[in-house]
Structures are given as structure tokens and as C-alpha cells.
PDB file of C-alpha atoms in Angstrom:
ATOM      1  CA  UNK A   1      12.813 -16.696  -9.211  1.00 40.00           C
ATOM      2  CA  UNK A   2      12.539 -20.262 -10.064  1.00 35.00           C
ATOM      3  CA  UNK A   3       9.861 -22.144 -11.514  1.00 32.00           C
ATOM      4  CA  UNK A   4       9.349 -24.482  -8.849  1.00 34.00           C
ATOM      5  CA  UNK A   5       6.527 -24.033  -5.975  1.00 34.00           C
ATOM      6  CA  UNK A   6       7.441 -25.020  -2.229  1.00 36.00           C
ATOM      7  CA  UNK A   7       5.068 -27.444  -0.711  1.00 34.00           C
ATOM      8  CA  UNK A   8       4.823 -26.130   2.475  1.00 40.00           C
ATOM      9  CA  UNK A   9       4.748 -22.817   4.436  1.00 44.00           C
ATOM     10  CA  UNK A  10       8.508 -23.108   5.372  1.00 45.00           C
ATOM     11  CA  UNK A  11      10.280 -21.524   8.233  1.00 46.00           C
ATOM     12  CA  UNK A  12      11.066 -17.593   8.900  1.00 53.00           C
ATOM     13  CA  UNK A  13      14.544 -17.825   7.608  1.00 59.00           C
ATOM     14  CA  UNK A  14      12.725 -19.224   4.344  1.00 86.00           C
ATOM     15  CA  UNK A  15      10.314 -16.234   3.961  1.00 93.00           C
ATOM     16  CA  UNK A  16      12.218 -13.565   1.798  1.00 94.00           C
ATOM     17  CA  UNK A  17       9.449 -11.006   0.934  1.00 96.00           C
ATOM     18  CA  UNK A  18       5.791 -10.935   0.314  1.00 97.00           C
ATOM     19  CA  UNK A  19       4.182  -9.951  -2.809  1.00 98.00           C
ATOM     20  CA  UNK A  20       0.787  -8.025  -3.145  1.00 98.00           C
ATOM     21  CA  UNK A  21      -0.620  -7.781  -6.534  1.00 97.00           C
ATOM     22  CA  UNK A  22      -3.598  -5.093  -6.201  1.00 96.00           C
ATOM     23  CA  UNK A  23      -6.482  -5.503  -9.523  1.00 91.00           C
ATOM     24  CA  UNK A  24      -9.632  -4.036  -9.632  1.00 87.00           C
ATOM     25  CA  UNK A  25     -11.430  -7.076  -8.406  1.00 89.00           C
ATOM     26  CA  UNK A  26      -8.948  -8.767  -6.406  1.00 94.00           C
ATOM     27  CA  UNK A  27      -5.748  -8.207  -3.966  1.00 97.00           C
ATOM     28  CA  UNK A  28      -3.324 -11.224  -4.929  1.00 97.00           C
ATOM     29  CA  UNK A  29      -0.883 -12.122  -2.115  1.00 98.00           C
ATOM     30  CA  UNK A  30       1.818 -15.221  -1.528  1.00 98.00           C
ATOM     31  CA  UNK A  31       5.235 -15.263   0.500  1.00 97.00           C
ATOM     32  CA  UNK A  32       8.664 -15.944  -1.843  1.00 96.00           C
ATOM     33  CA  UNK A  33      11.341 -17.790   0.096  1.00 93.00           C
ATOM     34  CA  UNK A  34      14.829 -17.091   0.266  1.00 91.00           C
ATOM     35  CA  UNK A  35      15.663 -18.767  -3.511  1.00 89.00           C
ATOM     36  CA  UNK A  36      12.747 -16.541  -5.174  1.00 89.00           C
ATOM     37  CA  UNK A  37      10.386 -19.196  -5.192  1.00 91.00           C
ATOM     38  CA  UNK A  38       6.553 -18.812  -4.418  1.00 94.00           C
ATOM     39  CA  UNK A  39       5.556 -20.416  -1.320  1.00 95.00           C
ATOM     40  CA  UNK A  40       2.148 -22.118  -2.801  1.00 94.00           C
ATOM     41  CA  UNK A  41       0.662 -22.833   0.266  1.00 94.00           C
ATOM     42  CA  UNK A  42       0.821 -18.835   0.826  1.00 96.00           C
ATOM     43  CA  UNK A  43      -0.654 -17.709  -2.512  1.00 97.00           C
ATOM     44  CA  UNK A  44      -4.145 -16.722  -2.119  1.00 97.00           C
ATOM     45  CA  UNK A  45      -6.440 -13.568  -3.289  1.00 96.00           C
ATOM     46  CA  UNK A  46      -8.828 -11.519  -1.191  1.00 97.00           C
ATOM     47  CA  UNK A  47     -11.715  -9.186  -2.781  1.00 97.00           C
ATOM     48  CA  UNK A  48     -10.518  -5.959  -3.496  1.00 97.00           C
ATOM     49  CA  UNK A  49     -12.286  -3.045  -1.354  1.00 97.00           C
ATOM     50  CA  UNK A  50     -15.689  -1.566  -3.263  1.00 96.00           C
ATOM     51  CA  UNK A  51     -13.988   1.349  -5.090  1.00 95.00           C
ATOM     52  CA  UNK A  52     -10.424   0.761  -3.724  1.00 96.00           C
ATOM     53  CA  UNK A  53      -9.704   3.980  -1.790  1.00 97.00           C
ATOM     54  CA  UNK A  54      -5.859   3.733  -0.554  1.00 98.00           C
ATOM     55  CA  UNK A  55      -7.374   3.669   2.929  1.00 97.00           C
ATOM     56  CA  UNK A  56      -9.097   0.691   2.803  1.00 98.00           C
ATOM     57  CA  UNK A  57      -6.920  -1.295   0.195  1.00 98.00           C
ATOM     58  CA  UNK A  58      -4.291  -1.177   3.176  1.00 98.00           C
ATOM     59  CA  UNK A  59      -6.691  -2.094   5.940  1.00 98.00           C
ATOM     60  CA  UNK A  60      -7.062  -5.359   3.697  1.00 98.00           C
ATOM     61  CA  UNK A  61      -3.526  -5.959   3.161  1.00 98.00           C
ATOM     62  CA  UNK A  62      -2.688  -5.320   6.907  1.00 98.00           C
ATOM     63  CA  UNK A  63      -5.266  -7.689   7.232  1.00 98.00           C
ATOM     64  CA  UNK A  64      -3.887 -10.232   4.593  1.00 98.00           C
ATOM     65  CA  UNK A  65      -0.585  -9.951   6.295  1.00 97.00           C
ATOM     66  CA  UNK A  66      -2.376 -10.944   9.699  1.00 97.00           C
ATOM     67  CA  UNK A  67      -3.874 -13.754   8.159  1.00 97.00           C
ATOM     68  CA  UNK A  68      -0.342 -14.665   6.343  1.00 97.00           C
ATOM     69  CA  UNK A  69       0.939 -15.137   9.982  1.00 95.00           C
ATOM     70  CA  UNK A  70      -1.546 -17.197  10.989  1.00 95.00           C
ATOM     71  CA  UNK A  71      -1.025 -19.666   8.400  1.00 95.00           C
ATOM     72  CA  UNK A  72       2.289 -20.220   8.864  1.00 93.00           C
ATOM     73  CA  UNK A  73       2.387 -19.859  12.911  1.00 92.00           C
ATOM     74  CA  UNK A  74       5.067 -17.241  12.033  1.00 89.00           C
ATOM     75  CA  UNK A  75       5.946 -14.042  13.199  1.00 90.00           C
ATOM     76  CA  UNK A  76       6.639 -11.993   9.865  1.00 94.00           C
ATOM     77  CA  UNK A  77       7.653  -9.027  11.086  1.00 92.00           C
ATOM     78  CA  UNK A  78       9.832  -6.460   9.205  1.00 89.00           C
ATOM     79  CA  UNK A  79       9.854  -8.376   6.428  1.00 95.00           C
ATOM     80  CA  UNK A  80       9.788  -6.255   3.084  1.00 97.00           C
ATOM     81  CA  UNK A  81       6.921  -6.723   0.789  1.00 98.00           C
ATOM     82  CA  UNK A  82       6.331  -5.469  -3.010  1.00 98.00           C
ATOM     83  CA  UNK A  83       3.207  -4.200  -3.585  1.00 98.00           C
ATOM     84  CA  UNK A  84       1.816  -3.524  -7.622  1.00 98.00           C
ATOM     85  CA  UNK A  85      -0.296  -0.972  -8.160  1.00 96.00           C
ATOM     86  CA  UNK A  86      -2.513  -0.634 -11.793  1.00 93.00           C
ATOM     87  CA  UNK A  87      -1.184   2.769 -12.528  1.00 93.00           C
ATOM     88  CA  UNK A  88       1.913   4.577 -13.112  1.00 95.00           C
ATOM     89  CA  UNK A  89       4.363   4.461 -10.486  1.00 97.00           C
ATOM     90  CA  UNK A  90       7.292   6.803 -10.006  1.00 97.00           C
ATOM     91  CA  UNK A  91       9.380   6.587  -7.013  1.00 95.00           C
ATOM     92  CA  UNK A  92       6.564   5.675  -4.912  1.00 96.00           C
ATOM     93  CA  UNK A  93       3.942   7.583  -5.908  1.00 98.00           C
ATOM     94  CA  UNK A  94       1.112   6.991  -7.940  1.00 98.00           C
ATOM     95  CA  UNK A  95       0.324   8.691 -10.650  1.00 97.00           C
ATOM     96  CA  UNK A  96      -2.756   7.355 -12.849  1.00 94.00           C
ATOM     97  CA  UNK A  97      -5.155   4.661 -11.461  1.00 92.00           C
ATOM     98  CA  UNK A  98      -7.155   2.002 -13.486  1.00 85.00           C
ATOM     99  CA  UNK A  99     -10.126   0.252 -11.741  1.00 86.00           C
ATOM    100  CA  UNK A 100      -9.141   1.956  -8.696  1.00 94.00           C
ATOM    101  CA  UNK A 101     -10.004   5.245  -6.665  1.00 96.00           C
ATOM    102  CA  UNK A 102      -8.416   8.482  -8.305  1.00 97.00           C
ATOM    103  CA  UNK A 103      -7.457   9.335  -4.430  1.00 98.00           C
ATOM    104  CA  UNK A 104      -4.662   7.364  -5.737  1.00 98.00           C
ATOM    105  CA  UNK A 105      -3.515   9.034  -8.358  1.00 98.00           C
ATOM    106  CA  UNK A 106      -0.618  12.091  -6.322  1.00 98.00           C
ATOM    107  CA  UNK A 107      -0.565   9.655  -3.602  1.00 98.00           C
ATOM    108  CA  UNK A 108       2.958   8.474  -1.805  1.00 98.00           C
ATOM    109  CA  UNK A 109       2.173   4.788  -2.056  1.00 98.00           C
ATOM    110  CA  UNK A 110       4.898   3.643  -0.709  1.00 98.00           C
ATOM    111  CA  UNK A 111       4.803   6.407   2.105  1.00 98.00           C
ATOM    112  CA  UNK A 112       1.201   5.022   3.169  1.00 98.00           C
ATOM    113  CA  UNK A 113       1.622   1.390   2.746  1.00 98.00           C
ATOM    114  CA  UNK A 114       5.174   1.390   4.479  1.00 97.00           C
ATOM    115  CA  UNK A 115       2.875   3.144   7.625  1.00 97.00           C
ATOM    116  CA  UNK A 116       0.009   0.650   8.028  1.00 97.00           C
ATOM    117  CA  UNK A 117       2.215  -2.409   7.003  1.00 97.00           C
ATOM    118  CA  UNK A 118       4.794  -1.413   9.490  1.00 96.00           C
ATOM    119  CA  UNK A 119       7.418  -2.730   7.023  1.00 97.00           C
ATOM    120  CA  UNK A 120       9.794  -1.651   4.194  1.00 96.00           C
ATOM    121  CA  UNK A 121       7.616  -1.893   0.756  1.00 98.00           C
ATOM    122  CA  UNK A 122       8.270  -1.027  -2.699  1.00 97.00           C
ATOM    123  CA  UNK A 123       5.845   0.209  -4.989  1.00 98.00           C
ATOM    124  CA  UNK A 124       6.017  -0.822  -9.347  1.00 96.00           C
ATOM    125  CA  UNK A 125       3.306  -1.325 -11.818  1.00 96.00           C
ATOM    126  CA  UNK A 126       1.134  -4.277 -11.682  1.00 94.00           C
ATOM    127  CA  UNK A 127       2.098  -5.342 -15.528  1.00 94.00           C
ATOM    128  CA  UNK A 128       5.719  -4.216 -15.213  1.00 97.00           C
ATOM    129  CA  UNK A 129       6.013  -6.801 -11.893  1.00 97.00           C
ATOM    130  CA  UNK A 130       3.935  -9.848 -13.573  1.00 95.00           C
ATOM    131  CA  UNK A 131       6.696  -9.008 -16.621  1.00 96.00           C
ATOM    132  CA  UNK A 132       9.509  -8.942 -14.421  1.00 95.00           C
ATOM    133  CA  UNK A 133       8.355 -12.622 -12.716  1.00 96.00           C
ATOM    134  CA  UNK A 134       8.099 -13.682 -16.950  1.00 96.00           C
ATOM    135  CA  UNK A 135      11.309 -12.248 -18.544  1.00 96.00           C
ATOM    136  CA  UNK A 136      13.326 -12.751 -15.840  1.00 93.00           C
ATOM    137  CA  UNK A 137      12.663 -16.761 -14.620  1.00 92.00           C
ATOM    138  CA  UNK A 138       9.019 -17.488 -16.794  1.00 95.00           C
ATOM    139  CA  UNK A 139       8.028 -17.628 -20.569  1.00 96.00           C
ATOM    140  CA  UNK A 140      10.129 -14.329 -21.402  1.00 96.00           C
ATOM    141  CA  UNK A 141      13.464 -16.614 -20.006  1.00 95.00           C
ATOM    142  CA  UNK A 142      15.668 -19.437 -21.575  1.00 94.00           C
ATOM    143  CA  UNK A 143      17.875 -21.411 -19.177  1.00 90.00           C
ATOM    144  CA  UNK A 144      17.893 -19.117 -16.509  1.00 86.00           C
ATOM    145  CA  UNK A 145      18.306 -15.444 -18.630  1.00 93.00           C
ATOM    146  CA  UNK A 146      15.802 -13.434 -20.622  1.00 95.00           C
ATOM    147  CA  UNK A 147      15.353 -13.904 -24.269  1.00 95.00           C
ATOM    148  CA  UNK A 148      17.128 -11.018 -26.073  1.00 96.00           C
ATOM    149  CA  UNK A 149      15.072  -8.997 -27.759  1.00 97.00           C
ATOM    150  CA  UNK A 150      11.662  -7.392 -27.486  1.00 97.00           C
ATOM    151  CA  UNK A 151       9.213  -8.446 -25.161  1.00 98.00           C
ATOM    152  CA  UNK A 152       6.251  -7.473 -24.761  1.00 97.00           C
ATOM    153  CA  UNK A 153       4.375  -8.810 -21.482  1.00 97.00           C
ATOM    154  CA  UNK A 154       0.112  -8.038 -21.705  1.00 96.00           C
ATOM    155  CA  UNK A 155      -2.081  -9.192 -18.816  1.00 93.00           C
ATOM    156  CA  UNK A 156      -5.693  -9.568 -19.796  1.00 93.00           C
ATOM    157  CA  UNK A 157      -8.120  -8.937 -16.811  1.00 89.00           C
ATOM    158  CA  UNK A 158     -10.425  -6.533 -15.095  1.00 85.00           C
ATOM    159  CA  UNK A 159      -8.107  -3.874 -17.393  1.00 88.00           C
ATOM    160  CA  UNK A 160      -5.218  -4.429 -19.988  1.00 93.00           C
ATOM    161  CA  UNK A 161      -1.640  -4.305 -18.050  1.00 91.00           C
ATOM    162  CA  UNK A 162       1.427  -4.225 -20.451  1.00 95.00           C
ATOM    163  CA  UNK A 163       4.871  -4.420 -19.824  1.00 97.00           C
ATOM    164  CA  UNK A 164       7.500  -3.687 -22.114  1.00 97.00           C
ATOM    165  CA  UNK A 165      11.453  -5.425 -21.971  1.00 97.00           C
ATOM    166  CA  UNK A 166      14.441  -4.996 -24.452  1.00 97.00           C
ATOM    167  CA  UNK A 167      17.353  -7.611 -23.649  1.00 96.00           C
ATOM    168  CA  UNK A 168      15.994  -7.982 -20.563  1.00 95.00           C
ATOM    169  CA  UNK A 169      15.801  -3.808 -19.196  1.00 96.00           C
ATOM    170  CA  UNK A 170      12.269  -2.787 -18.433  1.00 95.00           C
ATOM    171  CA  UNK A 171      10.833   0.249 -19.603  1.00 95.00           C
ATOM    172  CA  UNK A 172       8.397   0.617 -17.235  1.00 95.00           C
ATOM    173  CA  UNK A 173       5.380   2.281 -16.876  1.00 94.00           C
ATOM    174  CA  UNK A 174       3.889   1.016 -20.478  1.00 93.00           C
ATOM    175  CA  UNK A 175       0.477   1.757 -20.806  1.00 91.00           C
ATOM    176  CA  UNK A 176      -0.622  -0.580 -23.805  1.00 94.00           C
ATOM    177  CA  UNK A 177      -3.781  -0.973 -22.384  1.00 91.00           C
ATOM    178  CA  UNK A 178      -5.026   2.690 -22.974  1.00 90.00           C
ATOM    179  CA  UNK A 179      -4.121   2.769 -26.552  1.00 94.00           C
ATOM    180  CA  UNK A 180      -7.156   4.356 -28.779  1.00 93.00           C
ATOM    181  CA  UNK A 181      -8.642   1.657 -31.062  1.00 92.00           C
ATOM    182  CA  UNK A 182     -11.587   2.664 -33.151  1.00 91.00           C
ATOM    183  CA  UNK A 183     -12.597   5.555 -31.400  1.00 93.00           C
ATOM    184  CA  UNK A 184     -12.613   3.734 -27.646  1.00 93.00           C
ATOM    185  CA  UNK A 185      -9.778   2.541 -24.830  1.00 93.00           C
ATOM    186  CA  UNK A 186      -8.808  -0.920 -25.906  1.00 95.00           C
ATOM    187  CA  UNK A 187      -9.071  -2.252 -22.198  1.00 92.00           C
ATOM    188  CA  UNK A 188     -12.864  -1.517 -22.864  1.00 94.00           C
ATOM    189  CA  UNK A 189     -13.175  -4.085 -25.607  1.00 95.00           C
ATOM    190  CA  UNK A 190     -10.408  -6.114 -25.433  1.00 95.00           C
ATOM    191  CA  UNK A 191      -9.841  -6.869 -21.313  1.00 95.00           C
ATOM    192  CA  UNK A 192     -10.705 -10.187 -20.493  1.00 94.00           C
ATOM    193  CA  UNK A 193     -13.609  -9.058 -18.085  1.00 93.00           C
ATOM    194  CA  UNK A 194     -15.255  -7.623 -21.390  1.00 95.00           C
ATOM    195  CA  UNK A 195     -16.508 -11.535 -22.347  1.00 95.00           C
ATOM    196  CA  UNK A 196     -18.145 -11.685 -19.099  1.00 93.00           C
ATOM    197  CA  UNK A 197     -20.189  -8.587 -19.197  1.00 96.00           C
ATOM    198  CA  UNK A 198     -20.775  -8.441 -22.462  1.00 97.00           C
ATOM    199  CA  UNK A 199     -21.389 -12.718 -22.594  1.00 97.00           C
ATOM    200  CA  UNK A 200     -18.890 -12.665 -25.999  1.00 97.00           C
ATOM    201  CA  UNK A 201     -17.883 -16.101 -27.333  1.00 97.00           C
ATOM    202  CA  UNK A 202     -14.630 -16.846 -27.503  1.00 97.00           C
ATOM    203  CA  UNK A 203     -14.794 -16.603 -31.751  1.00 97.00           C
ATOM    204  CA  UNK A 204     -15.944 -12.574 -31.023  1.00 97.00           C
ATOM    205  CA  UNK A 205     -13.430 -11.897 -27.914  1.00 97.00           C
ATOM    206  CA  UNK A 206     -10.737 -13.270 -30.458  1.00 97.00           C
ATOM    207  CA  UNK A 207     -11.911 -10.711 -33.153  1.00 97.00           C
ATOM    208  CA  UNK A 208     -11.086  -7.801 -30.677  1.00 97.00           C
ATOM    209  CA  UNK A 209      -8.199  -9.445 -29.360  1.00 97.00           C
ATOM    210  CA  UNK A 210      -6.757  -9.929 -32.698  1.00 97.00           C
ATOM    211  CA  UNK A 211      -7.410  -5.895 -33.180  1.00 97.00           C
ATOM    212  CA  UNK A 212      -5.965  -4.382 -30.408  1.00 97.00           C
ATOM    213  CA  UNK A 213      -2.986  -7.280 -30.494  1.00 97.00           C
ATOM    214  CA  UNK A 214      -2.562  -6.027 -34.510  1.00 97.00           C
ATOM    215  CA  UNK A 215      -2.359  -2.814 -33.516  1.00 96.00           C
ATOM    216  CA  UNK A 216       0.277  -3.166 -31.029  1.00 96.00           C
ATOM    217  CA  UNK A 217       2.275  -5.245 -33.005  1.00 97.00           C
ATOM    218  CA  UNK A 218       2.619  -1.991 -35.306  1.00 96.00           C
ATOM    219  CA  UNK A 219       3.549  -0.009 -32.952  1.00 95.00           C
ATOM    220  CA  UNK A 220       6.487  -1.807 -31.480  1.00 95.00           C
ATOM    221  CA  UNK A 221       7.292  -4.693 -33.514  1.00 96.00           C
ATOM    222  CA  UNK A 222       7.800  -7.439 -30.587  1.00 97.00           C
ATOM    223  CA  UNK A 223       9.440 -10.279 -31.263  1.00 98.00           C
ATOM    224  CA  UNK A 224       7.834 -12.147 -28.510  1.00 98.00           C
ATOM    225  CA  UNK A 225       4.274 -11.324 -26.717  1.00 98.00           C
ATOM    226  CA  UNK A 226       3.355 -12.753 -23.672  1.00 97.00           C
ATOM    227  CA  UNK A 227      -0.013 -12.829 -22.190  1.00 97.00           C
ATOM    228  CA  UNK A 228      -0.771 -13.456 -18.705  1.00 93.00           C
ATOM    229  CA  UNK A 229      -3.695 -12.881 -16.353  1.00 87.00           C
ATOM    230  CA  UNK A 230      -6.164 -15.876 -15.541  1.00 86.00           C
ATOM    231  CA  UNK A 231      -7.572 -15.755 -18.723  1.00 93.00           C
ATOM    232  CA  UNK A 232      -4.103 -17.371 -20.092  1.00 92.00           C
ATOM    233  CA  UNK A 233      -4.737 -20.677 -18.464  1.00 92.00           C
ATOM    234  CA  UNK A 234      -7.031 -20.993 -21.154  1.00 95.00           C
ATOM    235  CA  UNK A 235      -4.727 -20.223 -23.443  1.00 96.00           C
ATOM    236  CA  UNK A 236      -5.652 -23.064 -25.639  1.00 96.00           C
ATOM    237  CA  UNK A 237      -8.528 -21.906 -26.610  1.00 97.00           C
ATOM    238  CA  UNK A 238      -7.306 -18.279 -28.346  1.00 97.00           C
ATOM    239  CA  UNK A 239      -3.637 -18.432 -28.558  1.00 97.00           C
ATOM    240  CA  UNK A 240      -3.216 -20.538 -31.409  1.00 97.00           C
ATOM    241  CA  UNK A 241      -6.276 -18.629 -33.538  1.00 98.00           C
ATOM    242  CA  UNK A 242      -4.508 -15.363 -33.491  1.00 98.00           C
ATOM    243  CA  UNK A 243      -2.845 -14.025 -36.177  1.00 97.00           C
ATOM    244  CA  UNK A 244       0.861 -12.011 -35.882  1.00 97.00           C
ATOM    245  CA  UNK A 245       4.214 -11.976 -36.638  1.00 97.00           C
ATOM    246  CA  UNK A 246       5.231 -11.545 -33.028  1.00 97.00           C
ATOM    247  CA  UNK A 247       5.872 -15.741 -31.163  1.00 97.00           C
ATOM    248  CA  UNK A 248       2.686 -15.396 -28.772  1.00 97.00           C
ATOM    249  CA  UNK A 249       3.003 -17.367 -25.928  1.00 97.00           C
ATOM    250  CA  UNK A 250       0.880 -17.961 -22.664  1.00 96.00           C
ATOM    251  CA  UNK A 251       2.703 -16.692 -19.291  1.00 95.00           C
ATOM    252  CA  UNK A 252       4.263 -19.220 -16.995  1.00 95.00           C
ATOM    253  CA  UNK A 253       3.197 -17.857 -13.697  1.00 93.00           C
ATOM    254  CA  UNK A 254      -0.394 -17.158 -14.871  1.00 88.00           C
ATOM    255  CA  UNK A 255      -2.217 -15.091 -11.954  1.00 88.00           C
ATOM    256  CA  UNK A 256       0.793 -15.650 -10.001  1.00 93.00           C
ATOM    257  CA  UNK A 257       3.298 -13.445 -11.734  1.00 93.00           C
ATOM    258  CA  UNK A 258       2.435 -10.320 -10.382  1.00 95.00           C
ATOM    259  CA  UNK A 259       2.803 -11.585  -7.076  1.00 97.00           C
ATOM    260  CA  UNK A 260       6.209 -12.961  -8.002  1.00 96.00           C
ATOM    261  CA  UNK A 261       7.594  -9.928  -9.616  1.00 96.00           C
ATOM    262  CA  UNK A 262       6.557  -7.676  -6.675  1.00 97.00           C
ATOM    263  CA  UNK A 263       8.310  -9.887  -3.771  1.00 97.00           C
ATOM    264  CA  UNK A 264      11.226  -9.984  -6.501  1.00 95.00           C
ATOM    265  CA  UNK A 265      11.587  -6.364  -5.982  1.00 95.00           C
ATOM    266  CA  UNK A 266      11.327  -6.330  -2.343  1.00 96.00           C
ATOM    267  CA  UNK A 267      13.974  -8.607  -2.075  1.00 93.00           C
ATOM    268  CA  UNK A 268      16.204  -5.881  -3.877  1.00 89.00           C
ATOM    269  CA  UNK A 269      15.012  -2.781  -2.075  1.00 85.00           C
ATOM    270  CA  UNK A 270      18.996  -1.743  -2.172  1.00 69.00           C
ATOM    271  CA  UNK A 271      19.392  -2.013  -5.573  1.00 65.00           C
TER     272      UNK A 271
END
């Protein structure tokens, strides 16, 4: 994956995978081209079903993929897409769900989306595919290769995603977010929907943040977080007030990296 974005929809021999990101609130989407880098004209987010059952999170995506091919005049047929879910994924299947339907959680993702896509798909964690876009080509990289180390990729959104790397392998299936902080789930103080529904100012969403970010710190001594989800395009405004030994940096690809990571992975179904 590079960190360039195409200008223009492309041709078919251009179009390498897709990438669904699935949140709570909103299905992220984009086509990748053949050199792993996001098609911009492509990227684009539709509103996640009311309770997103499996059912009718594929209905949209089948629908997404329609409207895909209408933008670009393109037939995109049999070509593989990644797909994130926000749980734990294990060789397809699902096996906890955050913001979504618990009809999820024993489900054969890949077996249902590969059916009503009519395509190859694979299946990963929302944060561990938004990490892979970061360590691999965004803030987690250095000329081209991923910072050795620890690095520790945290999306702050509807929920709290977390992705964890050492010299570049994944661990996946990290669940940061559902660490136990002060007697409640850290997601439900520290996600970034929290300053929304509970109107916070950014001085009292920092106080949290700088909490739950503490507390991870101590439990696996990062040398380098990353935080990504839309909130980190305002990154200016909490980055540099937080206080940890860990370099904190915003992500590269933003809301974009999840979308990035998951066509990444399609594009490497063999491997």
C-alpha cells in the first residue's frame, strides 16, 4: 500500500480488491488498484443497517458493490474483497461482536458474505486491518517497512478497536478496547462517540483518554501508539496534551485505513 490516492476510478485491470470496513454506525467501502493504492474516487461510507444483523449488513454491501459498478462503468465481477468485522475473527468466523447483532457472534462470515457477494472474501478484525494499512505503508512504517518494535494501533469511534504489532507480525484479535477501567468497559468512556452523547469538551474527553491510554501503556509498554478513526483528523487538538512514554502519533489513513488493510488482505487470499 502506498500513500498516494488515484485520481480517478481507473480501469478493471487497475481494480485489485475492494475493502469493506463494517462500524457500528457506518459500512466504509473504496476499491485498491493493482499497486495497493486507494482509488479515492471509490472511497465512500453507507449507514450501517439498524442493529446490524449479518443478513442485512450483506444486503448493503451487495448493494455497495452494485453501486461501486456503477461508478466506475465497470463490471467487477469475481474480484476478491476484505471485509473487517468489530469482533474477533478466527478463520472466518466470528466470534464476539461490538455495536453489532450477537447473530454474529458463531457465524461463518466469510461463508455468508462469500454467498451474497458472489466473490472470494476474507474476513479480519476491523482494528487489526486499519493496523495492518498503518504498520505496514502508514504512520507505523519508515521508508517503505514497519518500525521495529511495539506498536500499538487504537481506533477511537463508535467503540475502541486496537491492534497490536511486534517488528511488524500482528497479533491479532487484541481487544484493548474492553479492558476494565474503574469499574466500567473503557470503550464506554473513552470511544470517541462518548463526547457526542455525553456533549464532553475536549479538556474532559482528554482526562479519560489519558486514563484508559495510561493504563494501556502499563500493560504493554508500546513504544509507539497510533490512533486512528475520524476523530484523529483532529488530532491537533488532543494528541499533543496527553501524557506517556509511548511516541503517540495520529494515523495516516485516518477513516480510510480499515478499508485499506482489508483490500490488502484480499489481495493475498493465498498467503
Amino acid at each position: 500500500m502506498s500513500a498516494k490516492h488515484s485520481a480517478s476510478a481507473g480501469t478493471p485491470a487497475q481494480f485489485a480488491a475492494i475493502g469493506l470496513d463494517l462500524g457500528g454506525s457506518s459500512i466504509k467501502y473504496g476499491l485498491v488498484d493493482t499497486s495497493g493504492e486507494l482509488v479515492q474516487s471509490t472511497f465512500g461510507q453507507a449507514t450501517t443497517p439498524e442493529g446490524a444483523h449479518p443478513d442485512a449488513v450483506a444486503e448493503v454491501m451487495a448493494q455497495i458493490l452494485r453501486d461501486l459498478a456503477e461508478l466506475t462503468g465497470e463490471d467487477l465481477a469475481g474480484l476478491p474483497a476484505g471485509i473487517t468485522v468489530p469482533g474477533i475473527v478466527i478463520d472466518g468466523v466470528v466470534h464476539s461482536a461490538a455495536n453489532i447483532d450477537e447473530a454474529w457472534i458463531g457465524l461463518d462470515a466469510a461463508a455468508l458474505l462469500s454467498k451474497t457477494l458472489d466473490r472470494q472474501v476474507a474476513i479480519l478484525n476491523d482494528a487489526d486491518a486499519a493496523g495492518m494499512a498503518e504498520v505496514y505503508a502508514g504512520a507505523g512504517a519508515r521508508n517503505g517497512e514497519p518500525i521495529l518494535g511495539s506498536t500499538m494501533l487504537l481506533t477511537l469511534g463508535t467503540g475502541i478497536g486496537s491492534a497490536f504489532f511486534r517488528d511488524g507480525v500482528l497479533f491479532p484479535n487484541i481487544e484493548f478496547g474492553h479492558l476494565e477501567i474503574d469499574g466500567f468497559n473503557a470503550e464506554s468512556k473513552a470511544a470517541a462517540r462518548v463526547m457526542r452523547e455525553e456533549n464532553l469538551s475536549w479538556e474532559q474527553y482528554i482526562t479519560r483518554l489519558q486514563r484508559y491510554l495510561s493504563q494501556v501503556e502499563f500493560l504493554c509498554s508500546p513504544d509507539l501508539i497510533i490512533i486512528g478513526g475520524a476523530i484523529s483528523e483532529d488530532h491537533e487538538k488532543f494528541l499533543p496534551k496527553l501524557n506517556l512514554r509511548a511516541k503517540l502519533v495520529p494515523a495516516k489513513y485516518h477513516n480510510a485505513a480499515g478499508v485499506l488493510g482489508a483490500a490488502h488482505r484480499a489481495m493475498h487470499l493465498s498467503t
